XYZ file of C-alpha atoms in Angstrom:
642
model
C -42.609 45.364 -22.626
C -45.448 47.559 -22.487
C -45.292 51.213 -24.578
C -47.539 53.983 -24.355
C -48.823 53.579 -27.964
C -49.954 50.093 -26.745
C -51.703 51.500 -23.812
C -53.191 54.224 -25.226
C -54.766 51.818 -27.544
C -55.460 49.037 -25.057
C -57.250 51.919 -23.219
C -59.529 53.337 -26.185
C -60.739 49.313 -26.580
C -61.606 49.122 -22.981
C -63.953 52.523 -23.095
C -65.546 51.463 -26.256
C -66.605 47.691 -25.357
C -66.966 48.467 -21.332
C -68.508 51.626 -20.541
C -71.966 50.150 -20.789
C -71.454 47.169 -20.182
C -73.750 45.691 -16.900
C -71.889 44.967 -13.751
C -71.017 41.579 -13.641
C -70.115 40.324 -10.352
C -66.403 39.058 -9.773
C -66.891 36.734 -6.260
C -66.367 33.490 -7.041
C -68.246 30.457 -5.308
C -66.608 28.499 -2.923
C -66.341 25.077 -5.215
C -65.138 27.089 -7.810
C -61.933 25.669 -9.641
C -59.258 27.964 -10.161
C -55.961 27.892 -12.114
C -52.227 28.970 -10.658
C -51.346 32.501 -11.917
C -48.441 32.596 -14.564
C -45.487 34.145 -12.788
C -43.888 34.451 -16.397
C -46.163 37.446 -17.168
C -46.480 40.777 -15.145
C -48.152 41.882 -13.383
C -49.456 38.711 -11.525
C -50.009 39.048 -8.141
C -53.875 39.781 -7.176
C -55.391 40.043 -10.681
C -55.490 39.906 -14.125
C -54.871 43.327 -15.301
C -57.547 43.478 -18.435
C -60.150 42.514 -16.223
C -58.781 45.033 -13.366
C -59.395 47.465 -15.656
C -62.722 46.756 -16.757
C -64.238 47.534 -13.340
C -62.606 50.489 -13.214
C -64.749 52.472 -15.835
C -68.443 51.960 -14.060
C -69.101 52.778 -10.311
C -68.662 53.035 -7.871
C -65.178 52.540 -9.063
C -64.677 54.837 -11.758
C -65.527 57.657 -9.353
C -62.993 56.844 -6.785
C -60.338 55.874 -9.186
C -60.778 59.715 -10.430
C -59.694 60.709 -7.116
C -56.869 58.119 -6.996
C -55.497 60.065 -10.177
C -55.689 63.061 -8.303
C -53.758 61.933 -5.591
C -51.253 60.460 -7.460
C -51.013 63.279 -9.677
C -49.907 64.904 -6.364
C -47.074 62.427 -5.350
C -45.852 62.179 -8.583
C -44.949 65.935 -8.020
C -43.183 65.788 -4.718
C -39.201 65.601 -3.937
C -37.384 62.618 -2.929
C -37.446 62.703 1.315
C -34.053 62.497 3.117
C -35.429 60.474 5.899
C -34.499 57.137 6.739
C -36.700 54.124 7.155
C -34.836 53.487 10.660
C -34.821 56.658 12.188
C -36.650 59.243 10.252
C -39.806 57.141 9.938
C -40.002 57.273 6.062
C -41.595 53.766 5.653
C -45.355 54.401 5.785
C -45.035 57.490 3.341
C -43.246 55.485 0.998
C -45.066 52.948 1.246
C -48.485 55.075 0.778
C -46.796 56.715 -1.851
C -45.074 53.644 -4.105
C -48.115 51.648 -3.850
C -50.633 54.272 -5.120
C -48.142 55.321 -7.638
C -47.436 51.779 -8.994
C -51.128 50.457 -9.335
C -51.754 54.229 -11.159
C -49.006 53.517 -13.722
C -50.109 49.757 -14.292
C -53.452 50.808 -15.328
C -52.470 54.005 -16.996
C -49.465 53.706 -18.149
C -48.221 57.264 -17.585
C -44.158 56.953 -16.901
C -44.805 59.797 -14.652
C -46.345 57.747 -11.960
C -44.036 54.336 -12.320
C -40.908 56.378 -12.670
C -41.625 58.290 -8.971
C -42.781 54.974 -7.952
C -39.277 53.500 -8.795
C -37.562 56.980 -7.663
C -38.691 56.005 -3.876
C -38.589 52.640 -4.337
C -34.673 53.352 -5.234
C -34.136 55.759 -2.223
C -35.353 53.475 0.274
C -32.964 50.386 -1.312
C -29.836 52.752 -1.166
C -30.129 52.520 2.356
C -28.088 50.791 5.012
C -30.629 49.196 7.050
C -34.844 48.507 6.963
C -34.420 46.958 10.455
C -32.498 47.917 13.869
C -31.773 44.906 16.064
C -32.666 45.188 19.382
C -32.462 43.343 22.655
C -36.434 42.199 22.562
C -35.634 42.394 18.966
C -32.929 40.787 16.555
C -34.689 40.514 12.964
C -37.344 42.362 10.794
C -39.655 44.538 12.247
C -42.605 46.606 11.410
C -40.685 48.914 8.576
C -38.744 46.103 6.949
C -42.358 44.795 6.206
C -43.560 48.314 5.137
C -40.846 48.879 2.653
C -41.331 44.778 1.372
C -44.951 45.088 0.581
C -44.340 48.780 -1.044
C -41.356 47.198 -3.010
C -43.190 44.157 -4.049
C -45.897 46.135 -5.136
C -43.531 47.910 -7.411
C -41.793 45.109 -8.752
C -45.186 43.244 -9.878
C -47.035 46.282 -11.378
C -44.166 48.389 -12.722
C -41.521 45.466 -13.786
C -41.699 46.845 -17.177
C -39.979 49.797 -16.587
C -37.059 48.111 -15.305
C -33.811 47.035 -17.145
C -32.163 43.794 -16.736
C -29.230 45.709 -14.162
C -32.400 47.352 -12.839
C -33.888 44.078 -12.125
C -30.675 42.428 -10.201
C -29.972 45.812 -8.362
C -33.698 45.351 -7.192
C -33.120 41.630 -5.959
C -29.593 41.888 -4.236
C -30.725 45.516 -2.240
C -34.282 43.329 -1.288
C -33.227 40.118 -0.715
C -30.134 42.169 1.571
C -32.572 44.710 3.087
C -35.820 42.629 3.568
C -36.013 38.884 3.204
C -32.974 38.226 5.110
C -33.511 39.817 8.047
C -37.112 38.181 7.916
C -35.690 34.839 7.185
C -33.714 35.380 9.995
C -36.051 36.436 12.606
C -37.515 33.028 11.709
C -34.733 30.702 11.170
C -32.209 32.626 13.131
C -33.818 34.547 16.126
C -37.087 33.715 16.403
C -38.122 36.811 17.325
C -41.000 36.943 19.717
C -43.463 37.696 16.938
C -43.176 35.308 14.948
C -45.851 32.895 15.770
C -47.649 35.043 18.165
C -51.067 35.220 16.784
C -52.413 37.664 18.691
C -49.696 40.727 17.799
C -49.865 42.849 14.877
C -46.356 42.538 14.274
C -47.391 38.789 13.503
C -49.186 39.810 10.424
C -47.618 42.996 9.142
C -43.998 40.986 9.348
C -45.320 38.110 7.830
C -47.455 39.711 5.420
C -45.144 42.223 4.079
C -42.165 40.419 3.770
C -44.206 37.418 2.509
C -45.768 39.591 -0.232
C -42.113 40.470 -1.105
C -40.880 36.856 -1.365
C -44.255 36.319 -3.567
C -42.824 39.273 -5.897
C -39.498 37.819 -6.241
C -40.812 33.711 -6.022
C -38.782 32.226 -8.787
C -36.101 34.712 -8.892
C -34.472 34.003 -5.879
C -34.679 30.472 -3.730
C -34.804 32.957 -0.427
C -37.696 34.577 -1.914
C -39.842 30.889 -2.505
C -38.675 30.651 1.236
C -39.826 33.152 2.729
C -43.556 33.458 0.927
C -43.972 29.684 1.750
C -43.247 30.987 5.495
C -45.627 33.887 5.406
C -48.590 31.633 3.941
C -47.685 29.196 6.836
C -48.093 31.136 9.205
C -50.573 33.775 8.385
C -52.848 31.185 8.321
C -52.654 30.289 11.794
C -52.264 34.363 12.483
C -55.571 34.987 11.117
C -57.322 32.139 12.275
C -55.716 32.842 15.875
C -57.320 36.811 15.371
C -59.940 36.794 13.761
C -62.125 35.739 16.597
C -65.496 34.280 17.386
C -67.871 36.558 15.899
C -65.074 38.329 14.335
C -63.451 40.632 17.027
C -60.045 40.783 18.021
C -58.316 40.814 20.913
C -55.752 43.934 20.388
C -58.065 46.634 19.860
C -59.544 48.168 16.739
C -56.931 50.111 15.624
C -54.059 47.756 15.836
C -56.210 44.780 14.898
C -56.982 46.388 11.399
C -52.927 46.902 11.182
C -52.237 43.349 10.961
C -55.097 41.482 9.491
C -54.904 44.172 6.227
C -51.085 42.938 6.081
C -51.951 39.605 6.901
C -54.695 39.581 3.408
C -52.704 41.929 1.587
C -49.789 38.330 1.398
C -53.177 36.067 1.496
C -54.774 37.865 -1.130
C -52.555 37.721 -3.216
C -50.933 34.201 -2.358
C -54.683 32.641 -2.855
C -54.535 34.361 -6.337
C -51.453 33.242 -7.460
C -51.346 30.250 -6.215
C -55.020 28.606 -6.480
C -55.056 28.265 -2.824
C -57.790 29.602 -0.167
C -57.767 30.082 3.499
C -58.752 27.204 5.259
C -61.675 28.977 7.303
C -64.265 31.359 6.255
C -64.129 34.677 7.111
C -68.107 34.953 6.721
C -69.494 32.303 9.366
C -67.778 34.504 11.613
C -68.901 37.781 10.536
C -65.358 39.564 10.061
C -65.859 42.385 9.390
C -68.907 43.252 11.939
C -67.098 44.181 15.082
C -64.864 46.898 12.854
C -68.758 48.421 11.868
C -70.583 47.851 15.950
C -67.521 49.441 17.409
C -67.577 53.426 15.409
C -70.087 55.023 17.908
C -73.001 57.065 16.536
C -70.679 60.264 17.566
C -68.269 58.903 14.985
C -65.516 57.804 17.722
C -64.693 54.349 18.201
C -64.932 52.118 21.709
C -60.820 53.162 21.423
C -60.512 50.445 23.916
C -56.888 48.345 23.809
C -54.215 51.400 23.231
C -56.099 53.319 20.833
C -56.698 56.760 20.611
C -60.428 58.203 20.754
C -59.812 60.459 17.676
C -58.272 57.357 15.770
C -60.627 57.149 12.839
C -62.633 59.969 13.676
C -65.756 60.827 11.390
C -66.511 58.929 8.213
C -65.259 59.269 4.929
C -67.996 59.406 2.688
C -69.029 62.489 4.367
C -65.770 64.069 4.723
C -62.856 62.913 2.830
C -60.483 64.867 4.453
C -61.082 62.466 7.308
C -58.964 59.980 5.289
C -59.300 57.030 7.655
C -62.849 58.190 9.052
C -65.156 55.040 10.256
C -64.869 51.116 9.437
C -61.598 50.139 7.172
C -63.192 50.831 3.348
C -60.277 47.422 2.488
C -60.906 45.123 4.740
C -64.555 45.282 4.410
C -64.435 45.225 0.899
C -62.276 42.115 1.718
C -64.649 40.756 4.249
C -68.295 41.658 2.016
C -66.384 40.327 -1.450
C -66.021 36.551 0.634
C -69.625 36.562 1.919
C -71.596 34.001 -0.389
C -74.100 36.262 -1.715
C -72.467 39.514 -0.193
C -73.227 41.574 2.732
C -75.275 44.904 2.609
C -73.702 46.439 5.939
C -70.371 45.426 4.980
C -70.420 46.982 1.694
C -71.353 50.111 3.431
C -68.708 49.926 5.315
C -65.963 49.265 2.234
C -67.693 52.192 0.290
C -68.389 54.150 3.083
C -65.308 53.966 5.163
C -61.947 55.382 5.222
C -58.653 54.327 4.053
C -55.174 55.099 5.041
C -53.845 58.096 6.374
C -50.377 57.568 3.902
C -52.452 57.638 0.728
C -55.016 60.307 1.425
C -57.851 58.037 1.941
C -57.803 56.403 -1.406
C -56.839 52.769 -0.138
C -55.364 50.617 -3.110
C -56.723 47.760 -1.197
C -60.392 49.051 -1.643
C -59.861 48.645 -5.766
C -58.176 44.904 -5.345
C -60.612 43.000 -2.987
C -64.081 45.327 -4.123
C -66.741 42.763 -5.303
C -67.572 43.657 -8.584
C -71.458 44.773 -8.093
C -72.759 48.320 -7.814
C -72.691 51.100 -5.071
C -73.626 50.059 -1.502
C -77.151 51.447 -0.570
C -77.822 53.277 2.488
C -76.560 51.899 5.901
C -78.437 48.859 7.128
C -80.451 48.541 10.576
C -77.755 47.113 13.365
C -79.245 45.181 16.197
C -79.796 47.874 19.073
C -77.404 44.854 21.330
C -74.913 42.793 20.647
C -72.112 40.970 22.229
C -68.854 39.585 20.588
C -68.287 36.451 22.366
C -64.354 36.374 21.005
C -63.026 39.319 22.470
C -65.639 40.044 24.978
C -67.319 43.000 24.014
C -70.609 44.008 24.567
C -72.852 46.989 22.698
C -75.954 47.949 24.439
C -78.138 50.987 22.176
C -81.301 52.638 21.645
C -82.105 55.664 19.958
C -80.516 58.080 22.560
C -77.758 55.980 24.364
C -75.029 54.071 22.891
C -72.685 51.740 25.345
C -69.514 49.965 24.451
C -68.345 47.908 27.079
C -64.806 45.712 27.179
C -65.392 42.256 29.404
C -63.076 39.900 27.825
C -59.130 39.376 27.822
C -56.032 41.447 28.857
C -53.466 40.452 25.965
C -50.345 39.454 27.541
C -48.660 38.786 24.483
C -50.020 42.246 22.417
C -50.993 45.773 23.246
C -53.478 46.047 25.975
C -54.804 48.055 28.644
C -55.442 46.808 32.187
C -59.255 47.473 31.959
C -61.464 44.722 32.108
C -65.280 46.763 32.939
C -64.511 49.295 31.158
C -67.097 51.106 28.972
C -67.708 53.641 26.842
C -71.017 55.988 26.832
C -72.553 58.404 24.353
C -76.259 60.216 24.852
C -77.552 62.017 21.875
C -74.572 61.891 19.948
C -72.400 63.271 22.426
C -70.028 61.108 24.242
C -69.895 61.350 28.190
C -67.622 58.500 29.341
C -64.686 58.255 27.739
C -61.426 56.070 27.424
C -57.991 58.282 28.001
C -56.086 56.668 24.635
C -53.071 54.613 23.533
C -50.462 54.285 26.385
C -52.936 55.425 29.169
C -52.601 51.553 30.388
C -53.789 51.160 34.770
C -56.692 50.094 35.671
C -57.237 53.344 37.845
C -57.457 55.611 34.408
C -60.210 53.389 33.247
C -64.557 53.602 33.578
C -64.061 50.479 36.113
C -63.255 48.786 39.245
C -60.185 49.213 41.017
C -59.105 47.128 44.121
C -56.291 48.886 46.581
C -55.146 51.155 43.603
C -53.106 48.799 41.893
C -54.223 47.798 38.248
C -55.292 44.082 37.070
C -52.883 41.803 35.745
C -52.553 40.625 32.543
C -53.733 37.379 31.132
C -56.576 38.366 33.511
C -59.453 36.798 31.832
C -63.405 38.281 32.381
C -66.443 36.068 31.116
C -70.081 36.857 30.726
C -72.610 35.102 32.755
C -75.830 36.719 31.512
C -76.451 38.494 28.085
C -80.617 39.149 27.869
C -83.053 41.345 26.065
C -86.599 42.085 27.097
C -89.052 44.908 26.234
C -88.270 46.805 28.179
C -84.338 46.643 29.552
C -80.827 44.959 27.717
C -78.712 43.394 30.355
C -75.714 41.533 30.766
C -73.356 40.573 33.746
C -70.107 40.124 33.560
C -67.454 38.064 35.918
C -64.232 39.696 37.198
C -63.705 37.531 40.019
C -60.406 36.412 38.495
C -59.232 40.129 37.225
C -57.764 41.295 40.520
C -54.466 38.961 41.318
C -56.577 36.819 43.875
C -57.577 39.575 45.709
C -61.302 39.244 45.397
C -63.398 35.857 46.457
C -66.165 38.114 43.561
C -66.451 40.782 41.568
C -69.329 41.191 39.136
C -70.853 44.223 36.861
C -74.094 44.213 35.926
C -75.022 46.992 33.899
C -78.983 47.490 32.545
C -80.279 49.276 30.088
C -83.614 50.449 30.850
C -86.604 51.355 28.296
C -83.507 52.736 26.323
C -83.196 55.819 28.404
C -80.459 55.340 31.379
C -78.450 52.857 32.709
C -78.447 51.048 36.276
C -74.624 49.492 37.153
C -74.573 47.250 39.714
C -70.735 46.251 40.941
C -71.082 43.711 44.021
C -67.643 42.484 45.269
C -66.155 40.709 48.152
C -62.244 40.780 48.602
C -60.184 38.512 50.462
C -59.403 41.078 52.764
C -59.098 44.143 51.725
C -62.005 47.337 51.512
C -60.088 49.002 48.869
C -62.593 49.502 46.559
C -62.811 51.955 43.748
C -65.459 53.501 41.116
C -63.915 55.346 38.637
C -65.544 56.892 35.572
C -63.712 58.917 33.146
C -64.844 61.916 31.361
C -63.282 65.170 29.258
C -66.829 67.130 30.087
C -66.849 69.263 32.747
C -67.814 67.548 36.330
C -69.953 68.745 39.364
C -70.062 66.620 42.376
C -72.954 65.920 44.528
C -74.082 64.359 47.929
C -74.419 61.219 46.039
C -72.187 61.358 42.813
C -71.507 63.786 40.246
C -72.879 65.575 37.269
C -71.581 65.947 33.960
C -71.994 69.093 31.919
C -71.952 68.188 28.320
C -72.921 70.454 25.078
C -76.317 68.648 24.637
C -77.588 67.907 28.332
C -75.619 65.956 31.582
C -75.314 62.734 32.897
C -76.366 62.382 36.197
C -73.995 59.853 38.028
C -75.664 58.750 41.077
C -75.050 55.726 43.518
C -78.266 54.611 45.265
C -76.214 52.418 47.913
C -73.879 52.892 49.450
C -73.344 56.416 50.750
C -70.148 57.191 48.897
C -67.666 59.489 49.737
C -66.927 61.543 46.043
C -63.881 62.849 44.782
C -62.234 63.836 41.668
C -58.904 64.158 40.076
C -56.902 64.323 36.420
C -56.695 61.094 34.160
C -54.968 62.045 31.361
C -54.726 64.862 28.790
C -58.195 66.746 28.735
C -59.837 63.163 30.485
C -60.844 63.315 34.573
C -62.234 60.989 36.791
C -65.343 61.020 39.569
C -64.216 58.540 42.439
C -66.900 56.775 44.698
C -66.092 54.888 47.652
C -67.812 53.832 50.698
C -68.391 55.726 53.396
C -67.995 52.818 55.409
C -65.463 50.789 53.789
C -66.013 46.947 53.767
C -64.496 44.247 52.321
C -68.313 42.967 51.085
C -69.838 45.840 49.375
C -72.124 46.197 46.601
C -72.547 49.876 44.339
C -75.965 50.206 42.347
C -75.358 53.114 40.208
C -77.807 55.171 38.440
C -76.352 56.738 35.291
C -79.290 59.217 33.784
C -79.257 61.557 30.952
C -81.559 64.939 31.537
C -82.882 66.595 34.036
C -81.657 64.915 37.674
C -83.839 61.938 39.011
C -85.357 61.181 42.116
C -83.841 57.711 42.539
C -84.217 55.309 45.843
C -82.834 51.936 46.926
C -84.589 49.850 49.578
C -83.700 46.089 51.051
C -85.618 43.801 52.867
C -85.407 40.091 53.909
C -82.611 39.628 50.689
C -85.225 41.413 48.429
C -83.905 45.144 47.133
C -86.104 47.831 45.225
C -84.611 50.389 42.924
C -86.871 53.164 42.319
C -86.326 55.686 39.577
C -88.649 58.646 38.968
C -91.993 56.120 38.480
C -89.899 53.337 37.526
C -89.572 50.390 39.909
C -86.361 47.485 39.804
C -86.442 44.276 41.981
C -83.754 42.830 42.492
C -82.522 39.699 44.185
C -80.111 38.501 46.527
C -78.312 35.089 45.606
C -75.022 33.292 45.968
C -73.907 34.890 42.883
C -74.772 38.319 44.371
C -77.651 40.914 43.339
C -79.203 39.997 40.371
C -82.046 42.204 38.534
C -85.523 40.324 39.157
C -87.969 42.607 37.822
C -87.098 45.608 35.228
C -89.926 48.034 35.299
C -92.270 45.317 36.009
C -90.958 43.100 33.423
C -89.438 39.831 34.689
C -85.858 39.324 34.140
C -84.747 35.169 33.412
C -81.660 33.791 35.904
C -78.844 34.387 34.250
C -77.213 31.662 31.581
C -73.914 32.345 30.344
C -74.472 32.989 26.376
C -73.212 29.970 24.622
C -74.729 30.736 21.419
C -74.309 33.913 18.648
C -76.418 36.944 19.249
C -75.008 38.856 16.574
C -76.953 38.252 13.326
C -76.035 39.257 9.574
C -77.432 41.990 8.084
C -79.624 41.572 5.268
């Protein structure tokens, strides 16, 4: 049992042998040999607590571990909530709450902090029910893994405040509340998420009632069961979502969800047990995709159900933006497994946010930090990049910034039906944007739609050309198969040119049908012309313009604050092909001309060719610069920073 005399004195030691002591970096090699953690002495899961404590009196921890106080200094001094977990939504404040509370009290010992921790962590065990069965539904679900991984938490950091009734109170109401329903949803039910590795639920479930199990591993037989479960399958979870070049397929927001609760098991199970993950997180740059995807506007490429203002802003520069830019954990996580570490992802861990249930201060950040000093100042990004897992494409220069989604429409996940889609910023102001979480058809997306209706899902897009030259970035992506059979081809090309504007060139041919659709979405205010539209933002307008066909314009509401310009035809066909010229400033004078399957863009001085093949129109010249046939990019243009 630990007293505060011994703490106190365990304390002074630490700031008298530590405080200058030289970093000293804690990421072990890969060949490393480990031993098991002993599960007879708390706490044990994630670290050892002498050395925990060392790190935290130089920085960059020291700092943030100041403001950790101060947070917990706060929730230490609030009342017990009435709310229920089912119902009243009480599990992710507890759960911010108990876990910040615990890890303060098992470094500082103050009784203030475990004994609130233990306060909540009693309320939420005196109720009836973490989990409501449902028809799509039968066993745990995402609170029961809230309230596990905030429990466990508890029980492994603050076990010394608890009696020996304390103790068996604590394993009847979990084992009752959390690991049986879990077992059950696996043994039982098996409840749709459990080995669906491309959900969230997969790896919250998993990794919260896992971590739970871990707490409670040779206390209860149920509780061996169900970690040995959770480290089964989060292994195939992450390895199933943490994609080629280390997207994912469920959006940013949602994707972060899951893979924290997936490590926050792993983590842990890899320390106590002397196991690792059977794949490396670095050869496929985890971590990267979180970073490429926050716009230079501070707004994410919300594509996948998210919203746009979901981690708005960044951190470091505002802290009341508590989850403001990349995930501060997971890239912690992600930079403390990279052999010789990562310089943009330990930007991101020290520059990014953390949750919005523990006021940015993300426990996470202080268990999977590498040991080494403060990140430096952001890294140069490559101005193009494509993540070949989840199909998304990032095409930038100094002034424009394009996210563009050409991949996968989960049909076992969240999702949007919106394969084309892009986003756009100009000067740090965003001008195309996507309407949000729950905002799903294809028609409220920056896209093609075919008679109105949206694509399916399990539609599947694929990139047949990703190039750079000096003077354009290009890609082209298929959607032939996006549109339930209805088109014999459907490709967008979209160009980058001298880093200034964009040319968009949609050619499709239906099976019947001349249907066919433009949309781009927008909360700036729109003029339409002869030719397109213009949009009014704060720092200039877009110019929207379609150099063939004539199109007949219209607008209409989205969503919320978002609208939409429509082009179409004027003479409808069922073989039609849209070049669209998408310019920043002051309007262009912009011209398109064919002859003998030979087409010439012309925009202000600059002048396109373009070709017609059996694949369609494809960009020959680019301001005089010759443009290669298109190969479909087999191998990884993303490249580490260093």
């Amino acid at each position: 049992m630990r007293t505060l005399a011994v703490a106190a004195a365990l304390c002074g030691l630490l700031l008298i042998c530590v405080c200058d002591a030289p970093v000293v970096s804690a990421k072990r090699a890969k060949k490393d040999k480990r031993e098991k953690a002993d599960r007879e002495a708390r706490p044990y899961l994630y670290f050892d607590l002498a050395d925990f404590k060392a790190k935290l009196k130089h920085e960059p921890f020291s700092s943030r571990w100041s403001r950790l106080i101060g947070v917990a200094n706060d929730y230490a001094s609030q009342p017990l909530s009435d709310k229920k977990v089912i119902g009243g939504g009480r599990s992710r404040n507890a759960e911010g709450l108990i876990e910040l509370l615990s890890l303060a009290y098992v470094v500082t010992g103050d009784k203030r902090y475990g004994q609130r921790a233990k306060d909540e962590v009693w309320a939420i065990l005196g109720q009836d029910k973490w989990f409501e069965p449902k028809s799509w539904n039968k066993g745990a679900e995402l609170p029961t893994a809230e309230c596990c991984m905030a429990s466990a938490r508890f029980y492994d950091w603050c076990n010394d405040l608890l009696s020996k009734e304390d103790k068996q109170y604590f394993r009847e109401r979990a084992y009752e509340l959390g690991l049986k329903p879990y077992l059950a949803s696996i043994e039982k039910h098996h409840d749709w998420w459990v080995d669906n590795y491309v959900t969230n639920w997969c790896g919250v479930v998993h990794g919260g009632c896992g971590l739970l199990g871990l707490a409670l591993y040779d206390e209860l037989p149920e509780a061996k069961k169900a970690a040995d479960y959770a480290w089964d399958y989060l292994q195939k979870f992450l390895d199933g979502v943490i994609l080629q070049d280390g997207a994912g397929h469920e959006g940013v927001m949602y994707w972060r969800y899951g893979v924290s609760y997936g490590f926050m098991f792993v983590t842990a199970w890899e320390h106590v047990m002397a196991e690792d993950l059977p794949f490396d997180t670095s050869e496929r740059l985890a971590g990267y995709w979180d970073v490429y995807m926050d716009g230079p506007d501070q707004t994410y490429a919300n594509f996948n159900d998210m919203n746009e203002d979901t981690f708005k802003g960044l951190w470091s520069e505002n802290p009341k933006q508590w989850e403001g830019g990349p995930s501060s954990g997971l890239n912690a996580l992600f930079e403390s497994r990279t052999e010789d570490g990562d310089p943009l992802l330990l930007w991101a861990a020290d520059n990014g946010g953390g949750g919005a249930f523990n006021n940015g201060i993300s426990p996470d950040w202080f268990l999977w930090r590498r040991d080494t000093g403060p990140a430096g100042d952001k890294p140069d990004m490559q101005r193009n990049v494509l993540f070949r897992g989840a199909g998304h494409a990032i095409l930038s220069s100094d002034k424009l910034w394009l996210a563009y989604n050409g991949g996968w429409i989960s049909d076992k996940s969240h999702n949007n039906n919106d394969l084309g889609t892009f986003v756009l910023v100009h000067d740090g102001e965003r001008f195309i944007h996507d309407p949000g979480y729950d905002k799903n058809e294809t028609d409220k997306h920056t896209t093609i739609t075919i008679d109105g209706e949206s694509q399916p899902k399990a539609s599947q897009a694929k990139f047949l050309a990703f190039e750079e030259g000096k003077k354009f970035a290009w890609f082209m992506n298929d959607l032939s198969d996006c549109y339930g059979g209805k088109t014999k081809r459907a490709t967008r090309s979209v160009i980058m040119v001298n880093g200034e504007y964009l040319v968009i060139v949609d050619d499709v041919e239906t099976t019947g049908t001349d249907d066919i659709d433009l949309r781009f979405q927008s909360k700036l205010p729109i003029e339409t012309t002869e030719t397109g539209a213009v949009l009014k933002g704060k720092t200039g307008e877009l110019h929207i313009i379609a150099a063939t066909p004539e199109v007949a314009v219209a607008t209409g509401d989205t969503a919320g604050a978002v609208k939409h310009v429509s082009l179409r035809a004027k003479q409808p066909s069922s073989d039609v092909t849209f070049v669209t010229v998408m310019f920043p400033g002051k309007q262009p004078r912009v011209d398109w001309k064919t002859k003998g399957g030979k087409g010439t863009l012309t925009v202000n001085g600059d002048k396109h060719e373009f070709s017609h093949t059996s694949a369609g129109w494809l960009p020959a010249k680019i301001d005089g610069e010759k443009v290669a046939k298109p190969k479909q990019p087999e191998d990884r243009i993303l490249k580490p920073a260093k």
